[in-house]
Short mmCIF file of C-alpha atoms and ligand atoms in Angstrom, two decimals:
data_model
loop_
_atom_site.label_atom_id
_atom_site.label_comp_id
_atom_site.label_asym_id
_atom_site.label_seq_id
_atom_site.Cartn_x
_atom_site.Cartn_y
_atom_site.Cartn_z
CA MET N 16 24.84 0.73 2.77
CA ASN N 17 23.61 -2.15 4.20
CA ASP N 18 23.73 -5.70 2.00
CA PHE N 19 21.24 -6.59 -0.15
CA GLU N 20 19.45 -8.29 -2.74
CA PHE N 21 17.40 -7.30 -5.71
CA TYR N 22 14.33 -8.85 -7.48
CA ASN N 23 11.54 -7.50 -9.24
CA PRO N 24 10.24 -9.90 -12.51
CA VAL N 25 7.23 -7.61 -13.21
CA ARG N 26 6.53 -6.41 -16.70
CA ILE N 27 5.74 -2.99 -16.39
CA LEU N 28 2.72 -1.65 -19.57
CA PHE N 29 2.52 2.09 -18.62
CA GLY N 30 0.19 4.84 -20.73
CA LYS N 31 -2.66 4.60 -22.88
CA GLU N 32 -2.84 2.14 -25.23
CA GLN N 33 -1.44 -0.74 -23.38
CA LEU N 34 -5.12 -2.97 -23.00
CA GLU N 35 -4.24 -4.39 -26.43
CA LYS N 36 -1.63 -6.13 -25.50
CA LEU N 37 -3.90 -8.60 -23.18
CA ASP N 38 -4.13 -10.98 -25.88
CA GLU N 39 -0.20 -11.46 -26.84
CA LEU N 40 0.50 -11.27 -22.80
CA ILE N 41 -1.92 -14.04 -21.56
CA PRO N 42 -0.87 -17.88 -23.30
CA ARG N 43 -4.00 -18.90 -25.09
CA ASN N 44 -4.84 -22.19 -23.27
CA LYS N 45 -5.29 -20.58 -19.75
CA LYS N 46 -8.58 -20.39 -18.21
CA ILE N 47 -8.72 -17.04 -17.40
CA MET N 48 -10.66 -15.63 -13.97
CA LEU N 49 -11.44 -11.81 -13.84
CA LEU N 50 -11.03 -10.19 -10.51
CA TYR N 51 -12.44 -6.61 -9.67
CA GLY N 52 -14.07 -5.06 -7.05
CA GLY N 53 -18.02 -2.50 -6.68
CA GLY N 54 -18.25 -1.86 -10.16
CA SER N 55 -15.82 0.98 -11.21
CA ILE N 56 -14.63 -0.99 -14.11
CA LYS N 57 -17.38 -0.91 -15.63
CA ARG N 58 -17.51 2.97 -15.61
CA ASN N 59 -14.05 3.87 -17.10
CA GLY N 60 -13.60 1.46 -19.74
CA VAL N 61 -11.32 -1.08 -18.58
CA TYR N 62 -14.33 -3.62 -18.36
CA ASP N 63 -14.98 -3.14 -21.82
CA GLY N 64 -11.75 -3.23 -22.92
CA VAL N 65 -10.70 -6.48 -21.48
CA LYS N 66 -14.03 -8.03 -22.78
CA LYS N 67 -12.96 -6.56 -26.22
CA TYR N 68 -9.15 -7.70 -26.23
CA LEU N 69 -9.82 -11.03 -24.74
CA ALA N 70 -12.69 -11.88 -26.81
CA GLY N 71 -13.18 -15.63 -27.40
CA ARG N 72 -11.16 -16.37 -24.46
CA ASP N 73 -12.14 -19.00 -21.75
CA ILE N 74 -12.74 -16.33 -18.95
CA ILE N 75 -14.86 -16.63 -16.38
CA GLU N 76 -15.65 -13.13 -13.85
CA PHE N 77 -15.64 -12.74 -9.49
CA SER N 78 -16.77 -9.16 -8.64
CA GLY N 79 -17.42 -7.79 -5.39
CA ILE N 80 -13.82 -7.50 -3.91
CA GLU N 81 -14.26 -4.93 -0.96
CA PRO N 82 -12.01 -2.05 -0.31
CA ASN N 83 -9.80 -3.43 2.46
CA PRO N 84 -10.10 -6.84 0.64
CA THR N 85 -11.38 -9.58 3.29
CA TYR N 86 -10.33 -13.56 3.24
CA GLU N 87 -14.10 -14.35 3.95
CA LYS N 88 -15.00 -12.81 0.27
CA SER N 89 -11.39 -14.11 -1.52
CA MET N 90 -12.28 -17.78 -0.34
CA GLU N 91 -15.47 -17.53 -2.27
CA ALA N 92 -13.03 -17.06 -5.34
CA VAL N 93 -10.72 -19.18 -4.15
CA GLU N 94 -13.75 -22.18 -4.31
CA LEU N 95 -15.11 -20.78 -7.51
CA ALA N 96 -11.47 -20.94 -8.63
CA LYS N 97 -11.16 -24.27 -7.74
CA LYS N 98 -14.12 -25.50 -9.29
CA GLU N 99 -13.57 -24.12 -12.85
CA LYS N 100 -10.09 -25.36 -12.96
CA VAL N 101 -8.90 -21.54 -13.37
CA ASP N 102 -5.31 -21.09 -13.98
CA PHE N 103 -4.71 -17.43 -14.26
CA LEU N 104 -6.13 -14.28 -12.64
CA LEU N 105 -6.73 -10.85 -13.68
CA ALA N 106 -7.10 -8.47 -11.13
CA ALA N 107 -8.81 -4.91 -12.34
CA GLY N 108 -8.78 -2.64 -10.19
CA GLY N 109 -7.01 -0.82 -7.04
CA GLY N 110 -4.92 -2.02 -4.63
CA SER N 111 -7.57 -4.22 -2.65
CA VAL N 112 -8.44 -6.30 -5.64
CA ILE N 113 -5.25 -7.20 -6.30
CA ASP N 114 -3.87 -7.75 -2.90
CA ALA N 115 -7.03 -10.33 -2.62
CA THR N 116 -6.08 -11.80 -6.24
CA LYS N 117 -2.44 -12.66 -4.58
CA PHE N 118 -3.82 -14.23 -1.65
CA ILE N 119 -6.19 -16.23 -3.88
CA ALA N 120 -3.20 -17.21 -5.90
CA ALA N 121 -1.07 -18.45 -3.35
CA ALA N 122 -4.50 -19.40 -1.33
CA VAL N 123 -5.73 -22.17 -4.60
CA PRO N 124 -2.89 -24.53 -4.83
CA TYR N 125 -2.11 -24.51 -0.77
CA LYS N 126 -1.40 -27.65 1.03
CA GLY N 127 -1.26 -26.82 4.63
CA GLY N 128 -4.64 -26.79 5.37
CA ASP N 129 -6.54 -23.39 6.18
CA PRO N 130 -4.64 -20.68 3.89
CA TRP N 131 -5.55 -17.73 6.70
CA ASP N 132 -2.25 -19.64 8.23
CA ILE N 133 -0.26 -17.73 5.58
CA LEU N 134 -1.29 -14.32 6.77
CA GLU N 135 -0.95 -15.43 10.64
CA LYS N 136 1.11 -17.65 10.56
CA GLU N 137 3.85 -16.98 7.80
CA ALA N 138 2.71 -20.07 6.67
CA GLU N 139 5.17 -20.57 3.25
CA VAL N 140 3.66 -19.98 -0.10
CA GLU N 141 5.63 -22.65 -2.55
CA GLU N 142 3.69 -21.94 -5.50
CA ALA N 143 0.66 -19.55 -6.96
CA LEU N 144 -1.37 -19.45 -9.59
CA PRO N 145 -0.12 -16.69 -12.33
CA LEU N 146 -1.65 -13.36 -11.43
CA ALA N 147 -1.28 -9.90 -13.65
CA ASP N 148 -3.29 -6.83 -12.95
CA ILE N 149 -4.80 -3.23 -14.55
CA LEU N 150 -4.29 -0.74 -12.27
CA THR N 151 -6.72 2.26 -11.68
CA LEU N 152 -5.72 3.38 -8.97
CA PRO N 153 -1.88 5.28 -8.17
CA ALA N 154 -1.44 4.71 -4.41
CA THR N 155 -0.45 0.96 -2.91
CA GLY N 156 2.36 0.12 -4.84
CA THR N 157 1.42 -3.44 -4.96
CA GLU N 158 1.22 -3.71 -8.71
CA MET N 159 5.17 -3.87 -8.88
CA ASN N 160 5.67 -5.92 -5.84
CA MET N 161 5.15 -9.36 -3.68
CA ASN N 162 2.97 -8.48 -1.11
CA SER N 163 -0.56 -8.54 -0.07
CA VAL N 164 -2.70 -7.53 3.13
CA VAL N 165 -6.28 -9.08 3.86
CA SER N 166 -8.49 -8.43 6.72
CA ARG N 167 -10.60 -11.23 8.39
CA LYS N 168 -13.45 -9.65 9.89
CA SER N 169 -14.56 -12.42 12.45
CA THR N 170 -11.18 -11.92 14.26
CA ASN N 171 -10.65 -8.38 13.79
CA ASP N 172 -7.13 -8.55 11.99
CA LYS N 173 -5.56 -7.14 8.80
CA LEU N 174 -1.94 -8.66 8.29
CA ALA N 175 -0.04 -8.66 5.59
CA PHE N 176 2.10 -11.26 3.48
CA LYS N 177 4.94 -11.47 1.15
CA ALA N 178 6.37 -14.09 -1.37
CA PRO N 179 8.08 -14.07 -4.77
CA ALA N 180 5.27 -16.57 -6.25
CA VAL N 181 2.53 -13.57 -6.05
CA PHE N 182 4.54 -10.88 -8.01
CA PRO N 183 2.32 -9.89 -10.92
CA GLN N 184 3.81 -11.02 -14.31
CA PHE N 185 2.84 -8.08 -15.59
CA SER N 186 0.45 -4.65 -14.63
CA VAL N 187 -1.11 -2.49 -17.17
CA LEU N 188 -1.05 0.87 -15.61
CA LEU N 189 -3.97 3.60 -16.90
CA PRO N 190 -3.37 6.72 -15.88
CA GLU N 191 -6.29 7.45 -18.26
CA ALA N 192 -9.12 4.91 -16.60
CA ALA N 193 -7.76 6.21 -12.50
CA GLY N 194 -9.23 9.78 -14.51
CA SER N 195 -12.62 8.56 -13.45
CA LEU N 196 -11.26 8.06 -9.47
CA PRO N 197 -12.97 10.52 -6.50
CA GLN N 198 -11.13 13.51 -4.76
CA ARG N 199 -11.01 11.16 -1.89
CA GLN N 200 -9.21 8.10 -3.26
CA VAL N 201 -6.65 10.37 -5.01
CA ALA N 202 -5.61 11.77 -2.25
CA ASN N 203 -5.56 8.57 -0.45
CA GLY N 204 -3.27 7.63 -3.43
CA VAL N 205 -0.78 10.34 -3.06
CA VAL N 206 -0.85 9.98 0.94
CA ASP N 207 -0.38 6.34 0.80
CA ALA N 208 2.55 6.41 -1.48
CA PHE N 209 4.34 9.31 0.43
CA VAL N 210 4.23 7.15 3.63
CA HIS N 211 5.11 4.19 1.79
CA VAL N 212 8.53 6.38 0.66
CA ILE N 213 8.93 7.38 4.50
CA GLU N 214 8.69 3.84 6.08
CA GLN N 215 11.73 3.20 3.78
CA TYR N 216 13.74 6.64 4.44
CA LEU N 217 13.34 8.22 7.42
CA THR N 218 15.11 5.37 9.82
CA TYR N 219 18.70 6.40 10.44
CA PRO N 220 21.58 7.13 8.00
CA VAL N 221 23.67 4.60 6.50
CA ASN N 222 25.41 6.35 4.07
CA ALA N 223 23.30 5.29 1.19
CA PRO N 224 23.02 8.99 -1.08
CA LEU N 225 21.67 7.24 -3.78
CA GLN N 226 18.75 5.60 -2.17
CA ASP N 227 17.96 8.53 -0.03
CA ARG N 228 18.07 11.09 -3.29
CA ILE N 229 15.64 8.95 -4.95
CA ALA N 230 13.35 8.69 -1.92
CA GLU N 231 13.57 12.47 -1.94
CA SER N 232 12.60 12.82 -6.03
CA ILE N 233 9.45 10.60 -5.13
CA LEU N 234 8.68 12.79 -2.29
CA LEU N 235 9.17 16.20 -4.29
CA THR N 236 7.41 14.86 -6.97
CA LEU N 237 4.29 13.85 -4.96
CA ILE N 238 3.81 17.22 -3.62
CA GLU N 239 4.14 19.24 -6.73
CA GLU N 240 1.93 16.29 -8.48
CA GLY N 241 -0.50 15.77 -6.05
CA PRO N 242 -2.25 18.90 -6.07
CA LYS N 243 -2.90 19.39 -9.30
CA VAL N 244 -4.36 15.73 -9.43
CA TYR N 245 -6.75 16.59 -6.57
CA ALA N 246 -7.95 19.80 -8.32
CA ASP N 247 -8.43 17.77 -11.23
CA PRO N 248 -8.10 13.79 -11.37
CA ALA N 249 -8.51 13.63 -15.36
CA ASP N 250 -5.33 15.80 -15.64
CA TYR N 251 -3.42 12.72 -17.39
CA ASP N 252 -0.06 14.32 -17.17
CA ALA N 253 -0.64 14.95 -13.79
CA MET N 254 -1.99 10.88 -12.93
CA ALA N 255 0.94 9.87 -14.84
CA ASN N 256 3.16 11.18 -12.73
CA LEU N 257 1.33 10.59 -9.55
CA MET N 258 1.40 6.82 -10.85
CA TRP N 259 4.54 6.17 -11.70
CA SER N 260 5.72 8.10 -8.41
CA ALA N 261 3.50 5.58 -6.34
CA THR N 262 4.75 2.15 -8.34
CA MET N 263 8.70 3.35 -7.49
CA ALA N 264 7.47 3.88 -4.05
CA LEU N 265 7.16 0.73 -3.25
CA ASN N 266 9.05 -1.68 -5.98
CA GLY N 267 11.73 -2.59 -3.85
CA VAL N 268 14.01 -0.12 -5.29
CA ILE N 269 14.43 2.49 -2.47
CA LYS N 270 14.49 -0.13 0.21
CA ALA N 271 17.71 -1.84 -1.05
CA GLY N 272 20.79 -1.73 1.03
CA VAL N 273 18.73 1.05 4.26
CA PRO N 274 16.88 -0.22 6.89
CA GLU N 275 12.92 0.11 6.69
CA ASP N 276 10.15 0.60 9.78
CA TRP N 277 6.65 -0.48 8.77
CA SER N 278 5.27 0.69 12.46
CA VAL N 279 3.52 3.65 11.42
CA HIS N 280 1.71 0.75 8.80
CA GLY N 281 1.16 -1.58 11.44
CA ILE N 282 -0.64 0.71 13.99
CA GLY N 283 -2.76 2.40 11.08
CA HIS N 284 -3.95 -1.04 10.21
CA GLU N 285 -5.26 -1.28 13.59
CA LEU N 286 -7.53 1.94 12.78
CA THR N 287 -8.78 0.20 9.80
CA VAL N 288 -9.99 -2.75 11.64
CA PHE N 289 -11.79 -1.10 14.42
CA HIS N 290 -13.02 2.00 12.55
CA GLY N 291 -13.14 1.25 8.47
CA ILE N 292 -10.62 4.05 8.10
CA ASP N 293 -9.32 4.23 4.96
CA HIS N 294 -5.73 3.03 4.89
CA ALA N 295 -4.10 5.97 3.92
CA ARG N 296 -5.69 8.14 6.15
CA THR N 297 -4.69 5.97 9.21
CA LEU N 298 -1.14 7.12 8.15
CA ALA N 299 -1.70 10.60 8.18
CA ILE N 300 -2.94 9.66 11.66
CA VAL N 301 -0.01 8.02 12.95
CA LEU N 302 2.67 9.12 11.62
CA PRO N 303 2.97 13.15 13.31
CA GLY N 304 3.03 10.92 16.56
CA MET N 305 5.31 8.75 15.55
CA TRP N 306 7.54 11.11 14.67
CA HIS N 307 6.77 13.41 18.05
CA VAL N 308 7.20 10.26 20.31
CA LEU N 309 10.49 9.17 18.15
CA LYS N 310 11.95 12.73 17.20
CA GLU N 311 15.31 12.09 19.02
CA GLU N 312 15.77 8.35 17.23
CA LYS N 313 14.95 9.67 14.08
CA LYS N 314 16.09 13.19 14.39
CA GLU N 315 19.57 12.88 11.57
CA LYS N 316 16.97 12.11 9.08
CA LEU N 317 14.03 14.44 10.28
CA LEU N 318 16.34 17.04 9.90
CA GLN N 319 18.04 15.67 6.34
CA TYR N 320 13.81 15.46 4.92
CA GLY N 321 13.23 19.00 6.39
CA GLU N 322 16.02 20.04 4.24
CA LYS N 323 16.02 18.23 0.78
CA VAL N 324 12.27 18.44 0.60
CA TRP N 325 10.68 21.00 2.43
CA ASN N 326 13.71 23.42 2.64
CA ILE N 327 14.01 24.21 6.37
CA THR N 328 17.49 25.48 7.31
CA GLU N 329 16.98 27.59 9.66
CA GLY N 330 16.49 27.33 13.77
CA SER N 331 17.77 24.54 16.25
CA ASP N 332 17.55 21.34 15.35
CA ASP N 333 14.43 21.10 17.62
CA GLU N 334 12.55 23.93 15.76
CA ARG N 335 13.15 22.44 12.11
CA ALA N 336 12.65 18.92 13.28
CA GLU N 337 9.34 20.01 14.42
CA LYS N 338 8.53 22.47 11.11
CA ALA N 339 9.25 19.37 9.11
CA ILE N 340 6.55 17.62 10.99
CA GLU N 341 3.89 20.64 10.57
CA LYS N 342 4.92 21.11 6.68
CA THR N 343 4.22 17.15 6.05
CA VAL N 344 0.28 17.64 7.92
CA GLU N 345 -0.21 20.80 6.63
CA PHE N 346 0.62 18.82 3.18
CA PHE N 347 -2.05 15.88 4.23
CA GLU N 348 -4.56 18.37 5.56
CA SER N 349 -3.90 20.77 2.35
CA LEU N 350 -5.61 17.32 0.31
CA GLY N 351 -8.18 17.03 2.65
CA ILE N 352 -7.06 14.04 4.86
CA LYS N 353 -7.67 14.92 8.69
CA THR N 354 -4.67 13.91 11.18
CA ARG N 355 -6.56 13.42 14.32
CA PHE N 356 -8.62 10.90 16.50
CA SER N 357 -11.32 13.83 17.00
CA ASP N 358 -11.05 14.36 13.12
CA TYR N 359 -12.64 10.69 12.84
CA ASN N 360 -14.65 10.50 15.81
CA ILE N 361 -12.05 7.42 17.53
CA PRO N 362 -12.97 7.32 20.94
CA ALA N 363 -9.53 7.22 23.68
CA GLU N 364 -10.94 3.43 24.43
CA THR N 365 -9.61 2.54 20.87
CA ILE N 366 -5.95 3.30 22.11
CA ASP N 367 -6.32 0.23 24.73
CA ARG N 368 -7.88 -1.91 21.76
CA VAL N 369 -4.96 -1.45 19.74
CA VAL N 370 -2.57 -1.91 21.98
CA LYS N 371 -4.41 -5.46 22.70
CA ASN N 372 -3.93 -6.25 18.90
CA PHE N 373 -0.34 -5.89 19.20
CA GLU N 374 0.33 -8.00 22.31
CA LYS N 375 -2.30 -10.63 20.68
CA ARG N 376 0.29 -11.00 17.60
CA GLU N 377 3.39 -10.74 20.28
CA TRP N 378 4.65 -7.50 18.68
CA PHE N 379 6.41 -6.17 21.88
CA GLU N 380 9.32 -4.46 20.02
CA THR N 381 8.87 -3.51 16.18
CA GLY N 382 10.66 -1.00 13.73
CA ASP N 383 14.00 -0.23 12.85
CA ARG N 384 15.72 -0.30 15.79
CA LYS N 385 12.83 -2.59 17.85
CA LEU N 386 12.08 1.19 19.22
CA VAL N 387 8.17 0.62 18.50
CA THR N 388 7.51 -1.08 22.44
CA LEU N 389 3.68 -1.36 23.35
CA ASP N 390 4.63 1.99 25.81
CA VAL N 391 5.42 3.80 22.25
CA VAL N 392 2.41 2.37 20.48
CA ARG N 393 0.10 3.53 22.98
CA LYS N 394 2.24 7.38 23.60
CA VAL N 395 1.94 7.58 19.74
CA LEU N 396 -2.01 7.32 19.67
CA GLU N 397 -1.71 9.45 22.82
CA ASP N 398 -0.18 12.36 20.87
CA ARG N 399 -3.37 12.39 18.45
CA LEU N 400 -5.79 12.61 20.71
O1 NZQ E 506 -14.35 -1.65 -5.84
P1 NZQ E 506 -14.22 -0.30 -6.99
O2 NZQ E 506 -15.90 -0.52 -7.78
O3 NZQ E 506 -13.53 -0.75 -8.03
O4 NZQ E 506 -14.19 0.88 -6.27
C1 NZQ E 506 -12.70 1.52 -6.21
C2 NZQ E 506 -12.72 1.11 -4.47
O5 NZQ E 506 -14.26 1.78 -3.72
C3 NZQ E 506 -12.33 2.91 -6.28
N1 NZQ E 506 -11.76 3.02 -7.59
C4 NZQ E 506 -10.27 2.02 -7.77
N2 NZQ E 506 -10.20 2.49 -9.10
C5 NZQ E 506 -11.16 3.65 -9.47
C6 NZQ E 506 -12.23 3.55 -8.46
N3 NZQ E 506 -12.79 4.46 -8.84
C7 NZQ E 506 -13.42 5.42 -9.38
N4 NZQ E 506 -11.97 5.14 -10.73
C8 NZQ E 506 -11.27 4.58 -10.25
N5 NZQ E 506 -10.25 4.37 -11.70
O6 NZQ E 506 -11.51 3.02 -5.17
C9 NZQ E 506 -12.02 2.38 -4.07
C10 NZQ E 506 -10.74 1.91 -3.20
O7 NZQ E 506 -10.06 1.37 -3.47
P2 NZQ E 506 -8.83 0.20 -3.15
O8 NZQ E 506 -8.49 -0.53 -4.16
O9 NZQ E 506 -9.43 -0.47 -1.45
O10 NZQ E 506 -7.78 1.28 -2.62
P3 NZQ E 506 -6.14 1.26 -2.57
O11 NZQ E 506 -5.82 1.30 -4.05
O12 NZQ E 506 -5.70 2.39 -2.01
O13 NZQ E 506 -6.01 0.20 -2.09
C11 NZQ E 506 -6.01 -0.23 -0.37
C12 NZQ E 506 -5.87 -1.84 0.35
O14 NZQ E 506 -4.30 -1.76 -0.41
C13 NZQ E 506 -3.35 -2.08 1.31
C14 NZQ E 506 -4.57 -1.20 2.04
O15 NZQ E 506 -4.00 -1.91 3.52
C15 NZQ E 506 -5.98 -1.60 1.38
O16 NZQ E 506 -6.32 -3.14 2.00
N6 NZQ E 506 -2.00 -1.69 0.99
C16 NZQ E 506 -1.69 -2.74 0.27
C17 NZQ E 506 -0.16 -2.63 0.06
C18 NZQ E 506 0.60 -3.83 -1.02
N7 NZQ E 506 0.26 -4.66 -1.46
O17 NZQ E 506 1.59 -3.27 -0.89
C19 NZQ E 506 0.56 -2.06 0.81
C20 NZQ E 506 -0.03 -0.79 1.61
O18 NZQ E 506 0.54 0.17 2.25
C21 NZQ E 506 -1.26 -0.94 1.72
O19 NZQ E 506 -1.28 -1.62 2.94
ZN1 ZN E 507 0.17 1.96 2.39
#
């Protein structure tokens, strides 16, 4: 097992009767900014709940945060927060609202000039406004990690940063509110969480059986519960299982002491930049290509995954690896998530644009063993034509 340090200070409040704790969790003297997206929280009871349980508190609102949140929109919130002297941010919605809120929290007290540097130049985040969130969409794991992904329209960028200062103080996880999700977002959530596990599990063996088994059990739970939630997002028990699985997939537990490889995400982000494709769908496109191109390098874990998750025990190594890839694609497609360029009308020229963006960022060798060269990126995408 590799050396590791584990730290996660996020208080989780999970279930049905949780919003009423907001009042005791946010200090009385705070000026609160409630941040949300296009209005889903007004239809699933979360907005009314916040108003009820924070009645009488000093609170302003900022809405309109987009899916794949932008720097441009976030900076409007930064200006407002400064003007109104806000000192507590409360995000309500999916990963996009929470990620934008993390960036805003870091940008308000940022002293180094343009806060975009936090994303582009990995400028250090020394402090941030305290933040918390109410999660209504199981997918990203952002509710229990210190990561944030923000896009900048004018420069075709979608970049991530991480900083301990933006760990939420607490996260309220509401499976009931997620019951209003459309099927498309449920499917996205299952696949995003699935690929998060894969990026921390399907690398190469380092003799870490506990981490492997936790990862495999999250994958098995997603395979079991995902289709139930997809069929009926209002199935509370299944949604609760999906929600906790998605949180566990990216809260730092399964990556402790093992290698990680986030190159499927890196390439996927570029497909969102150029074509606006939902995050999870980009992962479903890229992952099979990555496995085809790096089949030899990832073979040991691919075979382990095939056996433990899909029960594939017969055939040559190559046949079993191929079967594991096939089963994964079938699973994604059973949730209505397609896996090829043609399914999304992505032209072949996009491959050059993605490679150019990698070049611009000087991402010449990414992945767990620096195996993902520009040539590999190209081949992965060519596999998906
Ligand atoms: O804007 P509103 O009206 O709230 O509608 C949202 C949005 O249109 C809607 N929605 C959310 N909860 C709902 C609901 N609709 C009905 N009922 C509900 N209960 O769903 C739509 C999508 O929301 P969004 O927040 O964009 O989805 P998701 O949670 O999948 O977040 C995606 C973003 O997270 C980033 C992605 O790149 C993408 O930008 N990620 C963040 C990560 C992290 N911080 O750790 C890791 C991930 O790999 C990912 O990159
Ligand atoms: Zn993801």
